Coordinates of C-alpha atoms in Angstrom, one line a residue:
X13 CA -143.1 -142.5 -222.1
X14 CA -140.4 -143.0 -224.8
X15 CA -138.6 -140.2 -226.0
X16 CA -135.9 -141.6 -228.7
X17 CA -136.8 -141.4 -232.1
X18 CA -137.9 -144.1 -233.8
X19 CA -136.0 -146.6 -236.0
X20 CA -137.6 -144.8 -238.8
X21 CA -136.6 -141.9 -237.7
X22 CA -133.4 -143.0 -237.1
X23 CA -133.2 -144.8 -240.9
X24 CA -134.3 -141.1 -242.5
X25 CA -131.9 -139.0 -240.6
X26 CA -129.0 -142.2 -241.8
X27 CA -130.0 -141.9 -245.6
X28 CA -129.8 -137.9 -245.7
X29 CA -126.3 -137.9 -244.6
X30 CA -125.3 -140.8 -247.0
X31 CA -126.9 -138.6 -249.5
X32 CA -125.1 -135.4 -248.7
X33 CA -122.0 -137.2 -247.8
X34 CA -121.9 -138.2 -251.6
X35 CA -122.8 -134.7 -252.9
X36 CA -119.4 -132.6 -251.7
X37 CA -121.0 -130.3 -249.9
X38 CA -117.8 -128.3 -249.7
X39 CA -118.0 -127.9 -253.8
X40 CA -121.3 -126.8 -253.9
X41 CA -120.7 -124.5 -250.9
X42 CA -117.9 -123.0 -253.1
X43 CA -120.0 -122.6 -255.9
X44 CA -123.0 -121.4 -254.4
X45 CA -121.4 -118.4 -253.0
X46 CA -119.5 -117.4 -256.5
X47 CA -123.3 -116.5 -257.5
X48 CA -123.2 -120.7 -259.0
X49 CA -126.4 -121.6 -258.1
X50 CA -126.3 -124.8 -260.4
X51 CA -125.3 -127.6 -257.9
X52 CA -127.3 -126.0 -254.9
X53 CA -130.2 -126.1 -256.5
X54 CA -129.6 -129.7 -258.1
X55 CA -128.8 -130.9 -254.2
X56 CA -131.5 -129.1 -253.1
X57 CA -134.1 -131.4 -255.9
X58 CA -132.5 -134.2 -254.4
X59 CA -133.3 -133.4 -250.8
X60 CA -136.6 -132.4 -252.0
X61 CA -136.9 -136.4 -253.6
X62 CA -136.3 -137.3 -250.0
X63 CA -139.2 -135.4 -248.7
X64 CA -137.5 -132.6 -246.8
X65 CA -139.4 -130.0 -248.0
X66 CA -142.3 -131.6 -247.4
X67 CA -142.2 -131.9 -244.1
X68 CA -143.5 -128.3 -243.3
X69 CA -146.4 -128.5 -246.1
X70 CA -149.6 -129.9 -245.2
X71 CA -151.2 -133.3 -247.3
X72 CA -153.7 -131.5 -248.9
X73 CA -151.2 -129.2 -251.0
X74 CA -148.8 -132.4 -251.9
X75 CA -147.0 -132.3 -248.2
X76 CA -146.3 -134.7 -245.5
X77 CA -146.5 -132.4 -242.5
X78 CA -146.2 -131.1 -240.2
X79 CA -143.8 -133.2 -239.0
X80 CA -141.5 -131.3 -236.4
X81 CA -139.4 -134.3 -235.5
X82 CA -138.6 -135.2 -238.7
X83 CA -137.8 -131.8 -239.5
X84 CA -135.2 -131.7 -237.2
X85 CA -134.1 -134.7 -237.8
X86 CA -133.7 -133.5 -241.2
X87 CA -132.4 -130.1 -240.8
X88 CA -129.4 -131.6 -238.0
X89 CA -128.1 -133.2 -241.1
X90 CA -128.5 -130.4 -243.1
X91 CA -126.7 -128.5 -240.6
X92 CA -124.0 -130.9 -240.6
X93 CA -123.3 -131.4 -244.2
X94 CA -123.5 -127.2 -244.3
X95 CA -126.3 -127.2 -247.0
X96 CA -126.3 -123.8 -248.7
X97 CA -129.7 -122.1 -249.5
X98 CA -132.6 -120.8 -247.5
X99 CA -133.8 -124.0 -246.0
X100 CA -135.0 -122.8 -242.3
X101 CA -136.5 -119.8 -244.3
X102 CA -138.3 -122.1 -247.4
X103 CA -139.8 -124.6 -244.2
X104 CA -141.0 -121.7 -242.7
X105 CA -143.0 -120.5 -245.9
X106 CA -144.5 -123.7 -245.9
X107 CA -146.2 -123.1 -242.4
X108 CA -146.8 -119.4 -243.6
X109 CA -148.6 -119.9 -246.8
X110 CA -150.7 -123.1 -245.5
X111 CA -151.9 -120.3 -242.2
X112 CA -152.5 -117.8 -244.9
X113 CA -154.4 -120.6 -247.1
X114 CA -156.2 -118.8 -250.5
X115 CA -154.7 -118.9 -253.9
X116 CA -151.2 -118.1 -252.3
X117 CA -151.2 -121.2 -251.0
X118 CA -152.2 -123.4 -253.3
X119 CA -149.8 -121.6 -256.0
X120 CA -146.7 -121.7 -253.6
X121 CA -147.0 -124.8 -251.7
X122 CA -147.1 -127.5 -254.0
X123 CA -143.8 -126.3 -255.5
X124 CA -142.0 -126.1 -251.7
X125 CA -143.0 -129.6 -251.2
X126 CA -141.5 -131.2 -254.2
X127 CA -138.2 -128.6 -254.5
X128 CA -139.2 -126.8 -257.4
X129 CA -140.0 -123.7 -255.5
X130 CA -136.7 -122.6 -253.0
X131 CA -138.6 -119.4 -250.8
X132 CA -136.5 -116.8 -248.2
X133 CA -138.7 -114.1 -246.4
X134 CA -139.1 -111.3 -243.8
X135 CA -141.0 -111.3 -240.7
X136 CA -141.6 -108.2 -238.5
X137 CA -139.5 -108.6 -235.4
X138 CA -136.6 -110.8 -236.9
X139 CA -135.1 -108.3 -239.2
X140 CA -134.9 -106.6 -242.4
X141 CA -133.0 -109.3 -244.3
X142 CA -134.2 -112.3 -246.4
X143 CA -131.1 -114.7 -246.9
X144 CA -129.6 -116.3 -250.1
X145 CA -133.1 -114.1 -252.0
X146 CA -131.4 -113.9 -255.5
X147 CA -131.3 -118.0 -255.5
X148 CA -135.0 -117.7 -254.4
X149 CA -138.2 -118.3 -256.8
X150 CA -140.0 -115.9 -254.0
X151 CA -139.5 -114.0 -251.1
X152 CA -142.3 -113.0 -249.1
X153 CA -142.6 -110.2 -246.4
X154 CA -145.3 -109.9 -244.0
X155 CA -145.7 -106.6 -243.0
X156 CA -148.7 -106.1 -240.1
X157 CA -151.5 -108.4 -241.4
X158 CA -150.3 -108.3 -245.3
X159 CA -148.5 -110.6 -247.0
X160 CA -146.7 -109.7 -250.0
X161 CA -144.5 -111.6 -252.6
X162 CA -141.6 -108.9 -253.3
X163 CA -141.0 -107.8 -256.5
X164 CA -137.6 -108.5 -256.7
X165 CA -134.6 -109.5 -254.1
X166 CA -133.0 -106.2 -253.4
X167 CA -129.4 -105.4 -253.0
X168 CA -127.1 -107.3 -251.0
X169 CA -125.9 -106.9 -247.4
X170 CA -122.5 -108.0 -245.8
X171 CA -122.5 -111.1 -244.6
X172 CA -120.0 -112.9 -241.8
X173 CA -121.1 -116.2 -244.1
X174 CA -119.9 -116.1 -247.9
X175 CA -122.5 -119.2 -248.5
X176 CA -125.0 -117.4 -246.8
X177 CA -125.9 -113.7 -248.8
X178 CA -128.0 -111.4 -247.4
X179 CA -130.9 -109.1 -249.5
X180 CA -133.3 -106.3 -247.7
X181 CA -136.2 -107.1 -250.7
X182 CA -137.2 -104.7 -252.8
X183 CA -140.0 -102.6 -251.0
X184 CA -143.5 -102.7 -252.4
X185 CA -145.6 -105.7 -254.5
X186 CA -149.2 -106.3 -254.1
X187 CA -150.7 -107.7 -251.3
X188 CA -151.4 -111.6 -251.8
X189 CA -153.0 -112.3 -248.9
X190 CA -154.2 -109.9 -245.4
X191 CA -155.6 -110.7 -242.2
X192 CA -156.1 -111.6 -238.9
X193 CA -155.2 -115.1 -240.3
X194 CA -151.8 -114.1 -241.4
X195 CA -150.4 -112.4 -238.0
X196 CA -150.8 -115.5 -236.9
X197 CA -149.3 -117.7 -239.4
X198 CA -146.4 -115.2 -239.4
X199 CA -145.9 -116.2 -235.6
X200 CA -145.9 -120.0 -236.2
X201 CA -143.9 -119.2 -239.5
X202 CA -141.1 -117.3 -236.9
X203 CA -141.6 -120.3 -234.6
X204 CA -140.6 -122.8 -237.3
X205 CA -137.8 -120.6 -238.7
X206 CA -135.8 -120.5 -235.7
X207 CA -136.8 -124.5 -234.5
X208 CA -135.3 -125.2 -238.0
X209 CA -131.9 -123.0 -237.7
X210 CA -131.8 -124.3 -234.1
X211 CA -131.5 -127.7 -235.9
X212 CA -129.1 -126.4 -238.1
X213 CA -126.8 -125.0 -235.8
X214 CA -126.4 -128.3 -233.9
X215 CA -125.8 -130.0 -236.9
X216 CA -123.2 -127.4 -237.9
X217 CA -121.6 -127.8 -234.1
X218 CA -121.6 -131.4 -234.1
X219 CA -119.5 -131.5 -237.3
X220 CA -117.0 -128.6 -236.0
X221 CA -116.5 -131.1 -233.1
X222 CA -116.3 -133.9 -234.9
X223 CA -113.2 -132.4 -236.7
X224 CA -111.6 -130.9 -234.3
X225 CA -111.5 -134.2 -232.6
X226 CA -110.1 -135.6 -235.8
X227 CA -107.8 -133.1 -235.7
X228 CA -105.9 -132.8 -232.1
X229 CA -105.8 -136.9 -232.7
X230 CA -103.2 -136.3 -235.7
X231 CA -101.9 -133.4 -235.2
X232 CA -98.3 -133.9 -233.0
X233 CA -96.6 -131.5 -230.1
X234 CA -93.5 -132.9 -228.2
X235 CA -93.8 -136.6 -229.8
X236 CA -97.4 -136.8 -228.7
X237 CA -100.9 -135.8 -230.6
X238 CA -102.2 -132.7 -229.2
X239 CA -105.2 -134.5 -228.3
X240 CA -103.7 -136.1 -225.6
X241 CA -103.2 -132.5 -223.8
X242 CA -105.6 -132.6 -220.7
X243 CA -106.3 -129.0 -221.6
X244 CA -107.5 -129.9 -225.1
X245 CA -109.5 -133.1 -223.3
X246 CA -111.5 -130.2 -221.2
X247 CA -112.0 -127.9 -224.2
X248 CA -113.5 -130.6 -226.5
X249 CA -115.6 -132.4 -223.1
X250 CA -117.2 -128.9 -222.9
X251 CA -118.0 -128.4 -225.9
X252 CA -119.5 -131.7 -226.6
X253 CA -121.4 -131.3 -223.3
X254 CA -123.0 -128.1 -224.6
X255 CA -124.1 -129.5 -227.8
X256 CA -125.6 -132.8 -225.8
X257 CA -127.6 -130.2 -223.7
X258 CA -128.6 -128.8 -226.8
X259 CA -130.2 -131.5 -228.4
X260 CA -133.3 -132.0 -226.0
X261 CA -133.9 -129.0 -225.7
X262 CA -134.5 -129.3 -229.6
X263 CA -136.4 -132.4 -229.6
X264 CA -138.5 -131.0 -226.7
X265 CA -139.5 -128.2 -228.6
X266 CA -140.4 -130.4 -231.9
X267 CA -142.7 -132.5 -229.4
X268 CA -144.4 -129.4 -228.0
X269 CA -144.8 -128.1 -231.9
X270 CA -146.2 -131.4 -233.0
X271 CA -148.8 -131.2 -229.8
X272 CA -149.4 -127.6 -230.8
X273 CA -150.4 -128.1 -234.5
X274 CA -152.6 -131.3 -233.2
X275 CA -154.5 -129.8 -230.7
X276 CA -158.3 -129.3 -231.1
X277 CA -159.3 -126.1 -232.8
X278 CA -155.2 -125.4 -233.5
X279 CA -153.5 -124.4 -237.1
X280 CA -150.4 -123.3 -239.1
X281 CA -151.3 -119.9 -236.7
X282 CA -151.6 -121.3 -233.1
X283 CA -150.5 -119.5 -230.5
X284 CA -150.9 -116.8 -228.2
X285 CA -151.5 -113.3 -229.6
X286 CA -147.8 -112.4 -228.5
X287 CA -146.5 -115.2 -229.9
X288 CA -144.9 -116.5 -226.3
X289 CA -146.7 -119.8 -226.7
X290 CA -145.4 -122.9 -224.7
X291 CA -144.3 -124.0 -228.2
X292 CA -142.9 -120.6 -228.5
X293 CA -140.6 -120.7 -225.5
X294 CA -139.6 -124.1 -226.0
X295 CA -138.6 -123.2 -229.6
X296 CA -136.7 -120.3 -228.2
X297 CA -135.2 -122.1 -225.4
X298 CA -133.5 -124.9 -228.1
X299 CA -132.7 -121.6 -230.1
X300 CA -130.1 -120.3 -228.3
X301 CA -129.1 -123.4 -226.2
X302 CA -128.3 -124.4 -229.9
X303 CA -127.1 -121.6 -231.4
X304 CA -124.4 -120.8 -228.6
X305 CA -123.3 -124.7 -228.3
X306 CA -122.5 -124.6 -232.1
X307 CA -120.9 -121.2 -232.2
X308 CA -119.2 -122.4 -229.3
X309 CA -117.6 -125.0 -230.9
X310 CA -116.5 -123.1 -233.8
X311 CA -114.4 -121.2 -231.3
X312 CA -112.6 -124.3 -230.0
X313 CA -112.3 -125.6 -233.8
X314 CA -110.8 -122.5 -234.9
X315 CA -108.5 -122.8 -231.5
X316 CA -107.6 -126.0 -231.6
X317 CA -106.8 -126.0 -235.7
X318 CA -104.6 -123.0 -235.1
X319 CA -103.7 -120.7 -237.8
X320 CA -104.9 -123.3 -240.6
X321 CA -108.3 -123.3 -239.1
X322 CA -109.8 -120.0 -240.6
X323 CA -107.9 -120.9 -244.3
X324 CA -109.7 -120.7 -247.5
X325 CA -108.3 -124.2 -248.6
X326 CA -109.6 -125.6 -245.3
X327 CA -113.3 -127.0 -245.9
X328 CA -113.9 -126.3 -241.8
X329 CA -113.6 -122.9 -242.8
X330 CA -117.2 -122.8 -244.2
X331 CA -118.3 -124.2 -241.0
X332 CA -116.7 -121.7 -238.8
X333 CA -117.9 -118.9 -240.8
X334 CA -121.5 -120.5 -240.7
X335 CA -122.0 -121.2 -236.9
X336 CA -121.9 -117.2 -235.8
X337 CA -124.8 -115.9 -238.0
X338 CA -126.9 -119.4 -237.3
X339 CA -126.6 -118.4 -233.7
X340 CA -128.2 -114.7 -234.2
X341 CA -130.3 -115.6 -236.9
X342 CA -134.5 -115.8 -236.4
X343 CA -133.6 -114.6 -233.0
X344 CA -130.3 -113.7 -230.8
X345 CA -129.6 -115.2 -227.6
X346 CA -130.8 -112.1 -225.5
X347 CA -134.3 -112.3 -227.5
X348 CA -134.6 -116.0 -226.9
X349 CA -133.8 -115.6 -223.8
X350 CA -135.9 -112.9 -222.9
X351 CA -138.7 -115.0 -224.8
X352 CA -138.3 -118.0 -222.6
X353 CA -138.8 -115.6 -219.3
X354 CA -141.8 -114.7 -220.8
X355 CA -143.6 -117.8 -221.6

């Protein structure tokens, strides 16, 4: 069996970071969390033009997907490039709306897959909060077997990551879809919420390391760079090591979502009725293998960058501040964990 990606693959994941590397990330990060949602949501088109969004949507409502693999190869670069806006949560509509199906759906999902509609949302079980809500066009809560479109985004929460605001949406707004159908959509939506920050927080890890490494190589101690400290070797081995366990793990769990979606009588809802599918635990497994290898090298970024490392002039600093809430996000380590023992 092969499992590399393809050259296709390869070539897609290439052209998204020369895209983002052109965009200043770093400036739009800036902006986006002074309430400037201007050149997020331009970026956000132009990721949309390269099919991102589309990735989650199905083909009969203007989609490509699902395309798991894809979709993390797309959302490692997002991670990397530190993206701001509710992408894990705007893929995971995708799979919501096309489970829920109806009206909703074909309203909603045309507008994901081309970038004119950015979506955050609630799911029982992963918390109150819907991030970055007031850049959103909707947010959706499923509550039980109801779906709802919230009437507005609520008021905002502290959050560790300026970039990354949090809203608990305004309670109430009519039902816009109810079922059996949508506890199950709500579980593949979960699913594909935390395989896409998973993706994410790789992406934001392997950038943290990348300069770090950078870093220590310049940066001088007794005539010498710092990087040529055995001690700083070790520190940046291991943390490279846990982000190249990590990214398996992450590809595993795309190829067990792709073989979940394909299989015979399966939809944007498979899965068990406790949601610890083998899908599920593989997802929850590259969860926190992911998460902790990213925040974990935000904490040897920040140590090896010394007092400069957690500055507002120093672009890392949107990285560090990003890896921590990526990690707990759409499920902490102890729930993943607890998930995979389970499944």
């Amino acid at each position: 069996m092969r499992f590399l990606l393809t050259d296709e693959q390869r070539e897609f994941g290439r052209s998204l970071d020369a895209l983002l590397t052109a965009a200043d990330t770093p400036a739009v990060l800036r902006a986006w969390a002074a309430g400037d949602h201007g050149p997020g949501r331009a970026l956000w088109g132009r990721l949309a033009d390269a099919g991102v969004f589309a990735l989650a949507v199905p083909e009969a409502y203007g989609g490509v997907g699902p395309l798991p693999v894809e979709a993390a190869v797309a959302c490692v670069e997002l991670g990397r490039h530190a993206v701001p806006g509710p992408v894990a949560e705007t893929l995971a509509a995708g799979v919501l709306l096309a489970g829920a199906g109806g009206p909703v759906a074909e309203e909603w999902l045309p507008g994901i897959a081309s970038g004119a509609a950015v979506v955050s949302l609630t799911l029982e079980g992963y918390g109150p909060y819907a991030p970055d809500a007031d850049a959103a066009n909707a947010v959706f809560t499923v509550t039980g077997d109801e779906l709802r479109l919230a009437p507005g985004p609520g008021e905002p929460s502290a959050s560790a990551d300026p970039a990354r605001r949090l809203f608990r949406p305004e309670p109430g707004g009519a039902p816009v879809a109810k079922g059996p159908a949508i506890r199950a959509a709500a579980r593949a939506a979960g699913d594909t919420a935390a395989f896409a920050t998973a993706a994410l927080a790789l992406g934001c890890g392997e950038e943290l390391l990348r300069a770090t490494v950078a870093y220590v190589k310049q940066r001088t101690q007794f005539g010498v760079p710092v990087g040529s400290f055995q001690a700083v070797k070790h520190r940046l081995a291991d943390t490279l090591l846990g982000l190249e366990f990590a990214r398996p793990l992450l590809y595993g769990a795309a190829v067990e979502l792709a073989s979940e979606v394909s299989r015979p009588g399966a939809g944007a809802g498979a899965g068990s009725a406790e949601g610890s599918s083998g899908a599920g635990a593989a997802v929850a497994a590259a969860k926190v293998a992911a998460g902790e290898a990213g925040y974990a090298a935000a904490r040897t970024a920040l140590q090896l960058h010394g007092a400069i490392g957690y500055t507002e002039e120093l672009d890392l600093a949107w990285w560090l501040r990003r890896a921590r809430p990526l990690r707990d996000v759409w499920g902490t380590p102890s729930a993943c964990r607890a998930r995979v023992l389970a499944g």
